[in-house]
Amino acid sequence: MLKAYKYRMYPTKEQEEMFFQHFGACRFIYNWALEQKIKIYEQDGKSVSRFDLNKGITMLKRDGKHDWLKEVNSQSLQGATLNLDNAFTKFFREKMGFPKFKSRKNPVQAYNVPQNYKVDIENNRIYLPKIGNVKTILHRPLGDGDLKTATVSRTSSGKYYISILVDDNREFPEKSDFSVNDTVGVDVGIKDFAITSNGDKIDNPRHLKNSMKRLKVLSKRLSRKQKGSKNRNKARQQVAKLHEKISNQRHDFQHKVSTKLVSENQAIAVETLNVSGMFKNHCLAQHIADASWSSFITKLEYKAEWYGKTILRIGRFEPSTKICNVCGYYNSSMTLADRKWKCPECNANHDRDINASINIKKFALQGQNLIGI
Ligand SMILES: [Zn+2]
C-alpha cells in the first residue's frame, strides 16, 4: 500500500531559485508533451507513447535552444511525462476532465523527484538531486518500506513542502461483501456538503463557512486596489493565505467525513462529476464545488482500498433527483428551487437531496445486480 508523508521544507535563497527552475522546466515539459500528444493525434490519429516523449526530451536538450533544461534533474523532467500519462488515464478511465495546460499562475507549483533523494531524519534534511541538502522538519518518521516518488511543492503564500510516497509492500485487504443493508448512497448537496441515503445531511463546518465568507470580502477589497500598488500586493498575499487556510480546513473536514463513511459501511455509492458540464463555462462557485467533490471522492477511494470497502460510481446522466425512489415516477416539472416535493403517483413526500441519494444507492446496486429493477 502507498502512503504519503508530508514535511515542511526551508530552502535557502539559492535553493529557492533552483526550485523555481525545476517548477518552470517541469511545467514546460508537461505542456510541451501535451501539445505533442494533441498535435500528433490530430495529424495521424495516433497516440504518442511516454517512451517517445522521453526521447523527445533528450532531443530538446540537444537542439541548442533549450540548454536551461540541462540544469534540471533529468528524472524530474521524465516525471512530468509520467504525470501527463496519469492525467490521460484519469480522463479515459474515470471520465475526469481532459488534461489542461499548466500555468505559472497556478497557486501551487510542484515537481516530482522519482528517485535518488535521501532522507536524513537525524539532521532534519533531505538531499535532492541538483539541489543538495534542504532543511526539512521531519516531525514524524517515514513508515517502513520502499521510498517512491517525492513531490516538492510551493504554496501561493510561499511555503515549501515535500510529500514522499512510501510503499509498505503489504497487499490491500480483500474487499468485503456488501448488500442493501450496509451500502450507503451519497449525493452532493447545494446547501449541505453531502446527503446520505440514511437521511443524514452533512453540512460544511462553521469555521470553513466563515473563512469562505471572509474570502469574498478580501477578494472584493483586492479588486478595488490599484494595479501595481504596494497595498494591492499586501491584499493579494492576504487572499493567498486565506485560500491556503480554506484548503486545509476543507481537507480536514473531508478526511473526517470520508473516514466515517468508510468505517460505517461496506459499500458507498457516489455520482461522478458531469464531464460535459465541466467543459462549460460555469460559475466559479460551481467550479469550486466540483473540485471539492472530486477531492472528496479521491479520499473515499483510497480509504476504501485500505479497509477493503467498495466504491460504486454511477454517471450523473441518471436523473437521481427527479425520480421517486418509492414508485419510480419521473417528475419532469421539478426545478432547482424545489427542495421538497410530493409524488403524484404514490403520494410519498420527498426531501429533494435525500430522495436523490436513495436513488444513487438504488442505481448503483442495480448495476451490481444486487437488487431487482
Ligand atoms: Zn412515487
Short mmCIF file of N, CA and C in Angstrom, two decimals, residues 3 29 50 56 74 82 97 116 125 132 135 153 167 185 203 211 220 250 280 341 349 360:
data_model
loop_
_atom_site.label_atom_id
_atom_site.label_comp_id
_atom_site.label_asym_id
_atom_site.label_seq_id
_atom_site.Cartn_x
_atom_site.Cartn_y
_atom_site.Cartn_z
N LYS A 3 1.56 5.07 0.98
CA LYS A 3 1.11 6.13 1.89
C LYS A 3 2.01 7.35 1.71
N ILE A 29 7.97 21.03 -19.84
CA ILE A 29 7.95 19.69 -20.45
C ILE A 29 6.53 19.12 -20.47
N ARG A 50 4.92 7.35 -23.85
CA ARG A 50 5.77 8.07 -22.92
C ARG A 50 7.24 7.87 -23.29
N GLY A 56 12.07 12.51 -26.91
CA GLY A 56 11.93 13.89 -27.37
C GLY A 56 12.59 14.88 -26.41
N SER A 74 17.19 15.39 -14.61
CA SER A 74 16.52 14.84 -15.80
C SER A 74 15.40 13.87 -15.42
N LEU A 82 5.29 11.38 -16.97
CA LEU A 82 4.52 10.38 -16.21
C LEU A 82 3.23 11.01 -15.67
N GLY A 97 -11.83 15.39 -16.35
CA GLY A 97 -11.65 16.36 -17.43
C GLY A 97 -10.41 16.09 -18.28
N ASN A 116 16.57 8.78 -6.11
CA ASN A 116 17.87 9.39 -5.81
C ASN A 116 17.81 10.59 -4.86
N ARG A 125 17.11 16.98 7.30
CA ARG A 125 17.35 17.50 5.96
C ARG A 125 17.11 16.40 4.93
N GLY A 132 20.84 19.65 -3.61
CA GLY A 132 21.63 19.45 -2.41
C GLY A 132 20.77 19.22 -1.18
N LYS A 135 16.99 21.93 4.25
CA LYS A 135 16.49 21.82 5.63
C LYS A 135 15.00 21.44 5.60
N SER A 153 6.62 20.98 -3.48
CA SER A 153 5.61 21.96 -3.90
C SER A 153 5.80 23.28 -3.15
N ASP A 167 5.95 2.79 -0.14
CA ASP A 167 5.23 1.54 -0.39
C ASP A 167 5.60 0.56 0.72
N GLY A 185 -25.79 5.49 -0.06
CA GLY A 185 -25.69 6.38 -1.22
C GLY A 185 -25.37 7.77 -0.72
N ASP A 203 -23.26 18.98 6.82
CA ASP A 203 -23.05 20.39 6.49
C ASP A 203 -21.56 20.72 6.57
N SER A 211 -14.61 31.21 6.89
CA SER A 211 -13.45 31.55 6.07
C SER A 211 -13.88 31.89 4.64
N LYS A 220 -12.99 41.10 -2.80
CA LYS A 220 -13.59 42.36 -3.26
C LYS A 220 -12.63 43.51 -2.98
N ARG A 250 -10.81 22.47 4.51
CA ARG A 250 -11.64 21.60 3.69
C ARG A 250 -11.11 20.17 3.70
N LYS A 280 -18.14 23.35 -19.87
CA LYS A 280 -18.90 24.58 -19.99
C LYS A 280 -18.35 25.62 -19.05
N TRP A 341 -40.87 17.77 -2.46
CA TRP A 341 -41.97 17.52 -3.40
C TRP A 341 -42.74 16.28 -3.00
N ASN A 349 -43.81 11.75 0.30
CA ASN A 349 -43.21 13.08 0.46
C ASN A 349 -41.70 12.96 0.39
N ILE A 360 -29.34 7.11 -5.85
CA ILE A 360 -27.94 6.81 -6.19
C ILE A 360 -27.59 5.42 -5.67
#
